[in-house]
PDB file of C-alpha atoms in Angstrom:
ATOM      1  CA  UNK A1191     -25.464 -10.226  24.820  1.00 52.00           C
ATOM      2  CA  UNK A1192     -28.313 -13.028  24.094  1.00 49.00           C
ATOM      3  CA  UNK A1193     -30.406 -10.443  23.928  1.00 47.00           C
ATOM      4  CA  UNK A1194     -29.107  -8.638  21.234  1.00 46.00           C
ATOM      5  CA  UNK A1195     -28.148 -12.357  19.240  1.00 51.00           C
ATOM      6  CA  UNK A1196     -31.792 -13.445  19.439  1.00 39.00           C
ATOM      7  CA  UNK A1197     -32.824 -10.031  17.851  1.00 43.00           C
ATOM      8  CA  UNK A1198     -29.997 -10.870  15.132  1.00 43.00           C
ATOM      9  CA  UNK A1199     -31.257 -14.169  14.525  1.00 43.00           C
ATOM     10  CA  UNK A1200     -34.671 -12.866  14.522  1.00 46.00           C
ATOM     11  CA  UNK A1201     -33.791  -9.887  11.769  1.00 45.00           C
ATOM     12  CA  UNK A1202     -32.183 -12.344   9.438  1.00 52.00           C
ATOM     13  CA  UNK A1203     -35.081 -14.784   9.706  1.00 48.00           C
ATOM     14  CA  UNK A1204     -37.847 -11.830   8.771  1.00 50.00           C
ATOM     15  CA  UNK A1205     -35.375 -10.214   6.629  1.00 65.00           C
ATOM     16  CA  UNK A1206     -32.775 -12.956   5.407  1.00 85.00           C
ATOM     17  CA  UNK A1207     -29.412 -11.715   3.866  1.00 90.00           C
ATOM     18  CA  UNK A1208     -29.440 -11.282  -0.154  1.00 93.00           C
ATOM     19  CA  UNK A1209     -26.223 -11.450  -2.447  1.00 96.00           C
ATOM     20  CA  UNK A1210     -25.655  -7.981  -3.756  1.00 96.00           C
ATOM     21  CA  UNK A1211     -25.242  -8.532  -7.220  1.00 96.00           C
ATOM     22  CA  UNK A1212     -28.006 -11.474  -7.994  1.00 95.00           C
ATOM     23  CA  UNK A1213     -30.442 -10.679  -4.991  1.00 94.00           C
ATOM     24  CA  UNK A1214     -30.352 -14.686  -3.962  1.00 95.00           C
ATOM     25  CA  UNK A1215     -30.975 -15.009  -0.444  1.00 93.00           C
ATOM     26  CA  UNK A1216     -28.009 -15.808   1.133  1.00 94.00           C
ATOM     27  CA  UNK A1217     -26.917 -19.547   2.639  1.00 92.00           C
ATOM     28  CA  UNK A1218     -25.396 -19.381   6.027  1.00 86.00           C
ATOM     29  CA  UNK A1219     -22.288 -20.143   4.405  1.00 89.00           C
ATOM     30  CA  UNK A1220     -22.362 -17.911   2.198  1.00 91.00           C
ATOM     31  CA  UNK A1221     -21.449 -14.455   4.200  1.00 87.00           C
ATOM     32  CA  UNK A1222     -21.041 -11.497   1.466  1.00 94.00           C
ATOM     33  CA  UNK A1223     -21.813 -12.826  -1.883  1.00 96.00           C
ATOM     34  CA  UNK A1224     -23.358 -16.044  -2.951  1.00 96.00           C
ATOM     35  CA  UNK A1225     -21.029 -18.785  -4.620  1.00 95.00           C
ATOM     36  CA  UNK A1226     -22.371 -18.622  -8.274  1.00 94.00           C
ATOM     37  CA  UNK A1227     -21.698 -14.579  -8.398  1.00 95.00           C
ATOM     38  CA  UNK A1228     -18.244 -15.035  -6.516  1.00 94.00           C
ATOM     39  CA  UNK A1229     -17.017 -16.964  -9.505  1.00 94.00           C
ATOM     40  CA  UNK A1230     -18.130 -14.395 -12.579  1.00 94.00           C
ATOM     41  CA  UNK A1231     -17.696 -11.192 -10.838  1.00 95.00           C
ATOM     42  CA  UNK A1232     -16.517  -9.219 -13.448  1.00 95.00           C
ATOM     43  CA  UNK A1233     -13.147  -8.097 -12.067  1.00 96.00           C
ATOM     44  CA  UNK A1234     -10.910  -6.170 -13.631  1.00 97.00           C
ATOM     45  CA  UNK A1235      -7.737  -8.243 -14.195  1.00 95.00           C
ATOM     46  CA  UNK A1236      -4.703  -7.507 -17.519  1.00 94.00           C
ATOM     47  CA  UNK A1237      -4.253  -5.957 -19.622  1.00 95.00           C
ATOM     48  CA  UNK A1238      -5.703  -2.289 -17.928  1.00 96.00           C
ATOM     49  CA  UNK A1239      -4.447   0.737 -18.766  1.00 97.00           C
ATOM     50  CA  UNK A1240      -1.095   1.566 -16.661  1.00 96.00           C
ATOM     51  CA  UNK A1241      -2.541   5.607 -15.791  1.00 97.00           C
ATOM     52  CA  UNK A1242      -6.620   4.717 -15.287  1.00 97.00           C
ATOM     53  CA  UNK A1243      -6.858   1.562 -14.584  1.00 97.00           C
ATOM     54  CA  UNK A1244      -9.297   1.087 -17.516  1.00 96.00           C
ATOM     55  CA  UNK A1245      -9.638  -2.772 -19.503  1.00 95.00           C
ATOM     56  CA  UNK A1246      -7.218  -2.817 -22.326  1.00 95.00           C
ATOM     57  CA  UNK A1247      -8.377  -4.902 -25.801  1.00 90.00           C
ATOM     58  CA  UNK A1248      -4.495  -6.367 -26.241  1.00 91.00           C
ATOM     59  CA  UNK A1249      -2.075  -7.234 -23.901  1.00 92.00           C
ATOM     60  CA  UNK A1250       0.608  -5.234 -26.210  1.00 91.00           C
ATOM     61  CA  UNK A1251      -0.701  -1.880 -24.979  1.00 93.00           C
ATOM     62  CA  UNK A1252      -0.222   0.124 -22.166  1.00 95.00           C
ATOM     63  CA  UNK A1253      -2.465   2.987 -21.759  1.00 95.00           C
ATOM     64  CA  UNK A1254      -6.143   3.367 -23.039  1.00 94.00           C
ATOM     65  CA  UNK A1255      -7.111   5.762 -26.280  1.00 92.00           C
ATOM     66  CA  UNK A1256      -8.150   8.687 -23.475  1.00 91.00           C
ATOM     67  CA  UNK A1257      -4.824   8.425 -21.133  1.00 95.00           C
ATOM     68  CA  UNK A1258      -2.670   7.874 -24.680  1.00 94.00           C
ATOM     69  CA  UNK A1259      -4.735  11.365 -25.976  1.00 91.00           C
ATOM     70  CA  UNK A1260      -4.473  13.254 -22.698  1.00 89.00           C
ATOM     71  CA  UNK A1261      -2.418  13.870 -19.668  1.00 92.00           C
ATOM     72  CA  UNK A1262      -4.215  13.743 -16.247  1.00 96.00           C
ATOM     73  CA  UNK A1263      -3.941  15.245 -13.102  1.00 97.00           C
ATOM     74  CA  UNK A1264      -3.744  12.488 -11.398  1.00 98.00           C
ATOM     75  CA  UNK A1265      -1.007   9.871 -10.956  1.00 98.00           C
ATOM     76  CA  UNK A1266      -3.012   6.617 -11.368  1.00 98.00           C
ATOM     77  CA  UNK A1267      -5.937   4.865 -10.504  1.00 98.00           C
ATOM     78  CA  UNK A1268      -7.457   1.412 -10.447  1.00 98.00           C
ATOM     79  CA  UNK A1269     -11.088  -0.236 -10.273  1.00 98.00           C
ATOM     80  CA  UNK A1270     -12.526  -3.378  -9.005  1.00 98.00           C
ATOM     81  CA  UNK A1271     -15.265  -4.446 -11.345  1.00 97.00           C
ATOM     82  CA  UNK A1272     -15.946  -3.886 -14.903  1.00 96.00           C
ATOM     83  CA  UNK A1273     -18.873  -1.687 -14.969  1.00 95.00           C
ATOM     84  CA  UNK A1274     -21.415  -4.311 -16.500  1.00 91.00           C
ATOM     85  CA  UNK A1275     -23.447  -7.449 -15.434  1.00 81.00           C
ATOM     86  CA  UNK A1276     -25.305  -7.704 -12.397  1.00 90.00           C
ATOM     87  CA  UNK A1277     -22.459  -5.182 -10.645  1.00 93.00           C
ATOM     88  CA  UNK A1278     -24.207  -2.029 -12.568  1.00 94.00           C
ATOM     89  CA  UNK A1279     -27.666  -3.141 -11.106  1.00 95.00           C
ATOM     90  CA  UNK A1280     -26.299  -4.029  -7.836  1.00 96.00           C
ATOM     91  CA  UNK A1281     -24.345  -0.158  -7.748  1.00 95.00           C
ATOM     92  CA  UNK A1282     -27.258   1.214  -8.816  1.00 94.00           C
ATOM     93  CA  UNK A1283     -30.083  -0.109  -6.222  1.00 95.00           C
ATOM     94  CA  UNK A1284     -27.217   1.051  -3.621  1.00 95.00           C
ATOM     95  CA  UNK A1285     -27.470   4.624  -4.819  1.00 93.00           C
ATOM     96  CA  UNK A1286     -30.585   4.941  -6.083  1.00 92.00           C
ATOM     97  CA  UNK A1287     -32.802   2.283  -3.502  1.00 93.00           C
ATOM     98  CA  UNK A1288     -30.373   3.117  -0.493  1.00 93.00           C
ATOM     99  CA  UNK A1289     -29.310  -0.408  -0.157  1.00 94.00           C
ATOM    100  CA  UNK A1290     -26.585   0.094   2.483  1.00 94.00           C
ATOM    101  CA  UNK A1291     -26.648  -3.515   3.023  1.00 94.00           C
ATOM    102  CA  UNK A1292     -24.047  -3.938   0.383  1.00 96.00           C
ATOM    103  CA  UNK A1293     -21.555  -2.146   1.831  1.00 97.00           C
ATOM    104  CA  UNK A1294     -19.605  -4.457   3.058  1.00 96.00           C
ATOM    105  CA  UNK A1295     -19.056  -6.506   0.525  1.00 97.00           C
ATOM    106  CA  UNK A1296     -18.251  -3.343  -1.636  1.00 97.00           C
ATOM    107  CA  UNK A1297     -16.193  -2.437   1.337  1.00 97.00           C
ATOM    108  CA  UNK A1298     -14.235  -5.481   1.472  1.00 97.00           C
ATOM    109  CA  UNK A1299     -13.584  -5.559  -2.502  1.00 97.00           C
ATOM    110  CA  UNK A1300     -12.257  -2.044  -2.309  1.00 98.00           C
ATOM    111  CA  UNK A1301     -10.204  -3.104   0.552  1.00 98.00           C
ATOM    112  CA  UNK A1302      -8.074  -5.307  -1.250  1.00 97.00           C
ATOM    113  CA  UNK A1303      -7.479  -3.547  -3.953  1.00 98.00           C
ATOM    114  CA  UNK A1304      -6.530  -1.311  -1.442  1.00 98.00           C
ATOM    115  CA  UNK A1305      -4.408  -3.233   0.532  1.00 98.00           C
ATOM    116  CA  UNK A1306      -2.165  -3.959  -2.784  1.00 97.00           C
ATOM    117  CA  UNK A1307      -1.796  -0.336  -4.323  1.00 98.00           C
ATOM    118  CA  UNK A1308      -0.960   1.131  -1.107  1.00 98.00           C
ATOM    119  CA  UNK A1309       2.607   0.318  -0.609  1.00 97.00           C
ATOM    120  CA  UNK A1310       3.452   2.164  -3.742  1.00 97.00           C
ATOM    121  CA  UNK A1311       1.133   5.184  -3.257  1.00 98.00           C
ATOM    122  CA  UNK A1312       2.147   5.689   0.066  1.00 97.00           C
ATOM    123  CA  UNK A1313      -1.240   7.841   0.365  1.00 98.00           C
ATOM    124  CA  UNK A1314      -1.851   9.765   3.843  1.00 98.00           C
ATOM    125  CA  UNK A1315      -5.720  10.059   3.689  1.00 98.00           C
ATOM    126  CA  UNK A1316      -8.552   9.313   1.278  1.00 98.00           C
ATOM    127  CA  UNK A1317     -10.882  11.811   0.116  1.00 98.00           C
ATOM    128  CA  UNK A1318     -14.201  11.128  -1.340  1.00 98.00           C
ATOM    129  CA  UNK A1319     -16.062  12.136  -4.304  1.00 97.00           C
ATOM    130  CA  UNK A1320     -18.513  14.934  -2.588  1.00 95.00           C
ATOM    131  CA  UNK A1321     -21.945  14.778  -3.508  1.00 92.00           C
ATOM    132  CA  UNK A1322     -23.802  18.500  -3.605  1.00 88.00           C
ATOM    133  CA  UNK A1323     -25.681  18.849  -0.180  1.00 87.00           C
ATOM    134  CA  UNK A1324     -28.871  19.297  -2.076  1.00 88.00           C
ATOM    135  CA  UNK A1325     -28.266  16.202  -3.658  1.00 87.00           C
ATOM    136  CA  UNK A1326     -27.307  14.402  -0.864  1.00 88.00           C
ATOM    137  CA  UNK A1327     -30.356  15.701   1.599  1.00 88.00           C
ATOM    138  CA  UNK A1328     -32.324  14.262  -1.704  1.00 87.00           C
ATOM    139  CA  UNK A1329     -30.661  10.634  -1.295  1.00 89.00           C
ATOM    140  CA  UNK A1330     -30.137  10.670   2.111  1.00 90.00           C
ATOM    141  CA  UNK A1331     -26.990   9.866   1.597  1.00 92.00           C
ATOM    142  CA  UNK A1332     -23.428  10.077   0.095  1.00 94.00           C
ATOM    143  CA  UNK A1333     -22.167   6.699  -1.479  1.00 95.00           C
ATOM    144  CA  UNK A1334     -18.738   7.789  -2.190  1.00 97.00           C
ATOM    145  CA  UNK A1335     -18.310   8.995   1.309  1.00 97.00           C
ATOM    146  CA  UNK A1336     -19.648   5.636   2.567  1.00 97.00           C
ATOM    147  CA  UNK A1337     -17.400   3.496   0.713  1.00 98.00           C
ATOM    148  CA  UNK A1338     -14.450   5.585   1.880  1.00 98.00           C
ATOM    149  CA  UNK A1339     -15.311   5.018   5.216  1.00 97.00           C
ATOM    150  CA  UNK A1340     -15.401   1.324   4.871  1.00 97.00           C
ATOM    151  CA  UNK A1341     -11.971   1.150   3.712  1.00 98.00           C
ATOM    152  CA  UNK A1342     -10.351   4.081   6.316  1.00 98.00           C
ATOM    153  CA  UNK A1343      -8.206   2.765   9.078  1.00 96.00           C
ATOM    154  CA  UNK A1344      -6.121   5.036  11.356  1.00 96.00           C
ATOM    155  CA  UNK A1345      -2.992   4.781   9.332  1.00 96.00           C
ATOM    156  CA  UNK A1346      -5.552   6.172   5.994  1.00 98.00           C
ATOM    157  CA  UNK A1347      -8.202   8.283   7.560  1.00 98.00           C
ATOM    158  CA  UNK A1348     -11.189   8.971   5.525  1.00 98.00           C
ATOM    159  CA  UNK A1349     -11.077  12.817   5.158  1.00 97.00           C
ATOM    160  CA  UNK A1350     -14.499  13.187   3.815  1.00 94.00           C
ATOM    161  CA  UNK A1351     -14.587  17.732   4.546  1.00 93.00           C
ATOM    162  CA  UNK A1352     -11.565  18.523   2.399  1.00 97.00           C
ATOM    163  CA  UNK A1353     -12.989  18.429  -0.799  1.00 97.00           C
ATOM    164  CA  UNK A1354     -16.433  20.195  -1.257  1.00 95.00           C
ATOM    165  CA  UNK A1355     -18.915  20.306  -4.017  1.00 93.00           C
ATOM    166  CA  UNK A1356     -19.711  24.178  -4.334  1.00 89.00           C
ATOM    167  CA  UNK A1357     -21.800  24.218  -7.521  1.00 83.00           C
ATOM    168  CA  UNK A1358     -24.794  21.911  -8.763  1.00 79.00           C
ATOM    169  CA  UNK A1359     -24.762  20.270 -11.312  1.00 76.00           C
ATOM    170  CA  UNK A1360     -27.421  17.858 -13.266  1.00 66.00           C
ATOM    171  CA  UNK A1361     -26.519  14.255 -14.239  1.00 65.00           C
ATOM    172  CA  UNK A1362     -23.733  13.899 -16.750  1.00 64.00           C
ATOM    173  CA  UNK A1363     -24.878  10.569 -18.170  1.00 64.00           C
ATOM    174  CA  UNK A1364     -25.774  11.889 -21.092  1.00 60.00           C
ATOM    175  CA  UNK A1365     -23.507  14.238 -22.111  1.00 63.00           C
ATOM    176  CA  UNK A1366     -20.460  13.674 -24.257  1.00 63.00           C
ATOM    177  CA  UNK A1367     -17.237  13.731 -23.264  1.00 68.00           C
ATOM    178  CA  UNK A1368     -16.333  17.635 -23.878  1.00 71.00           C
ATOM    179  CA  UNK A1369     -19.718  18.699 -22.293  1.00 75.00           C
ATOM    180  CA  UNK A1370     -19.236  16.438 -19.349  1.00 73.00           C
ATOM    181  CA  UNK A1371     -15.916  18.769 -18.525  1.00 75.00           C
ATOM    182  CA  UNK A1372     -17.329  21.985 -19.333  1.00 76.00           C
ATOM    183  CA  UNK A1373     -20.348  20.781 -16.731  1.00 74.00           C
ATOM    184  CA  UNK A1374     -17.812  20.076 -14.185  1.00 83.00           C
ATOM    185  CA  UNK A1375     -15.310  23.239 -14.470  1.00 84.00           C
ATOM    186  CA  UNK A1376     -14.875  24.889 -11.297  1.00 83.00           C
ATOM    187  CA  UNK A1377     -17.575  22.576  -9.567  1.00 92.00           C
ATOM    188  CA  UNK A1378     -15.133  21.310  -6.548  1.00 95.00           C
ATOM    189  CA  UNK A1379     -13.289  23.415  -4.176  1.00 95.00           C
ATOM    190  CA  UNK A1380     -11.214  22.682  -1.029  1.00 96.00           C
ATOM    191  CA  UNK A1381     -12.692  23.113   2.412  1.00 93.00           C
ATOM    192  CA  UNK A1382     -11.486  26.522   3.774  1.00 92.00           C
ATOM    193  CA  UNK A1383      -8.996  26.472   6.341  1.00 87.00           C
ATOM    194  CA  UNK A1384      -8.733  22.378   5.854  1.00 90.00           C
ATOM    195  CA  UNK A1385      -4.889  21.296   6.036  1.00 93.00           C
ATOM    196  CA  UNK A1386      -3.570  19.854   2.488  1.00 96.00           C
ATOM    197  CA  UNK A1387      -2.113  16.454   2.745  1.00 97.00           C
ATOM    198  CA  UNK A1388       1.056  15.436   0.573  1.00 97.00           C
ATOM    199  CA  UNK A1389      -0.637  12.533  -1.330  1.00 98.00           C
ATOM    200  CA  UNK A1390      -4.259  11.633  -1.169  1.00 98.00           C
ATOM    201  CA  UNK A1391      -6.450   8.640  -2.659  1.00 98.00           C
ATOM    202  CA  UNK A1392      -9.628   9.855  -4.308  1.00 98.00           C
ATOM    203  CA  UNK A1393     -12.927   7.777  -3.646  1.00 98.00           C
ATOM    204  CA  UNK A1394     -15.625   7.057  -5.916  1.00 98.00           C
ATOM    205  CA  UNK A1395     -18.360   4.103  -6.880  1.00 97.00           C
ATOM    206  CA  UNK A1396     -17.817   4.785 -10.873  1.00 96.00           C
ATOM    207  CA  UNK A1397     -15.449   5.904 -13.762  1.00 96.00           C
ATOM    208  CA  UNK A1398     -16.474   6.454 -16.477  1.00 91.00           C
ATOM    209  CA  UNK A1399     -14.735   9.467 -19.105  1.00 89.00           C
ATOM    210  CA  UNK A1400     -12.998  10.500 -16.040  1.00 92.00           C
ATOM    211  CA  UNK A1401     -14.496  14.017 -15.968  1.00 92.00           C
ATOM    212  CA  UNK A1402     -15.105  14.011 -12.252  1.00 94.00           C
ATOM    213  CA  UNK A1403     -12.346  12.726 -11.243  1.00 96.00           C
ATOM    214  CA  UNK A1404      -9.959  15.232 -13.415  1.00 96.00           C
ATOM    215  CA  UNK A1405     -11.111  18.398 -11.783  1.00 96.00           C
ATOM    216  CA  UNK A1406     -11.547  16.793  -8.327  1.00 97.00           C
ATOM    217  CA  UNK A1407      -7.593  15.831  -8.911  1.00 98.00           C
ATOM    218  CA  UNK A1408      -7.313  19.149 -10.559  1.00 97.00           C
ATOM    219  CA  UNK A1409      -8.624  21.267  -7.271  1.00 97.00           C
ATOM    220  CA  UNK A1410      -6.357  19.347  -5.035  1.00 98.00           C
ATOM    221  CA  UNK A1411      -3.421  20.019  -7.008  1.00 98.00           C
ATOM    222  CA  UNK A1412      -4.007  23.344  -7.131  1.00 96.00           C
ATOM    223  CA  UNK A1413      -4.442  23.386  -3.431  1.00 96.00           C
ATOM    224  CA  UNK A1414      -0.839  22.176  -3.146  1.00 97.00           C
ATOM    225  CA  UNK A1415      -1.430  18.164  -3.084  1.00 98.00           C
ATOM    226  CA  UNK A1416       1.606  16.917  -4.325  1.00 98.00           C
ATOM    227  CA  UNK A1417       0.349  13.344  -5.617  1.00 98.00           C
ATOM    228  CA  UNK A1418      -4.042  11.938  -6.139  1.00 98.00           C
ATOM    229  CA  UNK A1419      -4.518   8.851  -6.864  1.00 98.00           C
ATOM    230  CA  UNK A1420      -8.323   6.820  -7.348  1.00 98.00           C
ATOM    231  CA  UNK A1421      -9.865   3.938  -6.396  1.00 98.00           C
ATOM    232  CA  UNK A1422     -12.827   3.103  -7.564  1.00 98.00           C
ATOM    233  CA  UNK A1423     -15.470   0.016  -7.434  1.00 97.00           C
ATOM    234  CA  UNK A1424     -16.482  -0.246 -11.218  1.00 97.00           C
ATOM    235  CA  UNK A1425     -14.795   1.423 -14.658  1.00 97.00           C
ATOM    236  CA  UNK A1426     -16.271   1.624 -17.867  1.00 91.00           C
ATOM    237  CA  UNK A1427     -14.223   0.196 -20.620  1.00 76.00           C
ATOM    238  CA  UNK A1428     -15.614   2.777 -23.311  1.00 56.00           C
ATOM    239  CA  UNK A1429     -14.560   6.240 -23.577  1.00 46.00           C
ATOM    240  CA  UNK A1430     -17.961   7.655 -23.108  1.00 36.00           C
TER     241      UNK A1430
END
């Protein structure tokens, strides 16, 4: 047990602790995040949109122009962070620099939001966002799948094999909104001979036009999932 505390204390001291969203090095103190970035985290807080979660401009309305415009498969989701500020840098050295090291903070941000939509969702399991396997050997990694399983417990397993990616499929980012569903039609499909849970909570890092996560909801309805929800750790607050 000393043993493995002196190479602890000997990691952090070659290798001290950085805040995830600013890069600071850490004060002992200062566990997760560092104090100046735990006080501007750009959370999402009301007026958001009642079906995606997504920032709303006036506290008068309920749903944003997409969820007014269309009806999703899904029931309803919610988001931790605004996408913007230091959290889209800090989301994207985790999935494009591998820096796992953030996980637990991410983890523990999710998890309360968790913790307070779950009594009404009632969810049995959370599924993940799949990555394509070629995409993922590439990476070395699945991000979605790692933030789910930061967040399972026994009572909400992470069941990261139902839902597969069976088609690949280049970056979205710039593609509008139409193209970004026509890219995406048909690209998920459930696991054969997986079991199909009543309710499930959908895991992903962003949302953005909420292509992906319409025909991921879409496939597990079809399957015979009664009721998806999302959770996600940032949202954008345009429609594109």
């Amino acid at each position: 047990m000393k043993q493995i505390r002196f190479f602890s204390f000997l990691l952090n001291l070659l290798y001290p602790p950085r805040c995830p969203v600013c890069e600071k090095i850490l004060l002992h103190d200062e566990p997760l995040v560092c104090r100046r970035c735990a006080v501007s985290l750009p959370y999402v807080e009301e007026p958001y949109c009642m079906c995606c979660g997504k920032p709303l401009m006036r506290v008068e309305m309920e749903y944003c122009s997409d969820c007014e415009k269309r009806r999703h498969p899904f029931e309803e989701g919610r988001a931790v962070f605004r996408y913007e500020r230091g959290l889209r840098l800090s989301v994207n050295r985790l999935k494009f620099l591998g820096r796992r090291e953030y996980l637990p903070f991410f983890g523990e941000c999710l998890r309360r939001l968790l913790l307070e939509m779950q009594p009404f969702w009632q969810a049995e399991c959370l599924v993940p966002i799949p990555m394509h396997p070629k995409k993922r050997a590439k990476r070395g990694f699945d991000q979605a799948v790692l933030l789910a399983r930061q967040i399972s417990c026994p009572s909400l397993p992470c069941a990261e094999k139902l839902l597969e990616r069976q088609r690949f499929t280049e970056s979205s980012k710039k593609l509008g909104r139409s193209q970004r569903r026509k890219n995406l039609r048909g690209v998920f499909r459930i696991h054969p001979g997986a079991g199909i849970p009543e309710s499930v909570i959908l895991v992903d890092d962003i949302y953005t036009t909420g292509a992906t996560m319409d025909e991921a909801a879409f496939t597990l309805k079809k399957a015979g999932v009664k009721r998806v929800y999302f959770l996600t750790l940032c949202i954008g607050q345009g429609q594109d």
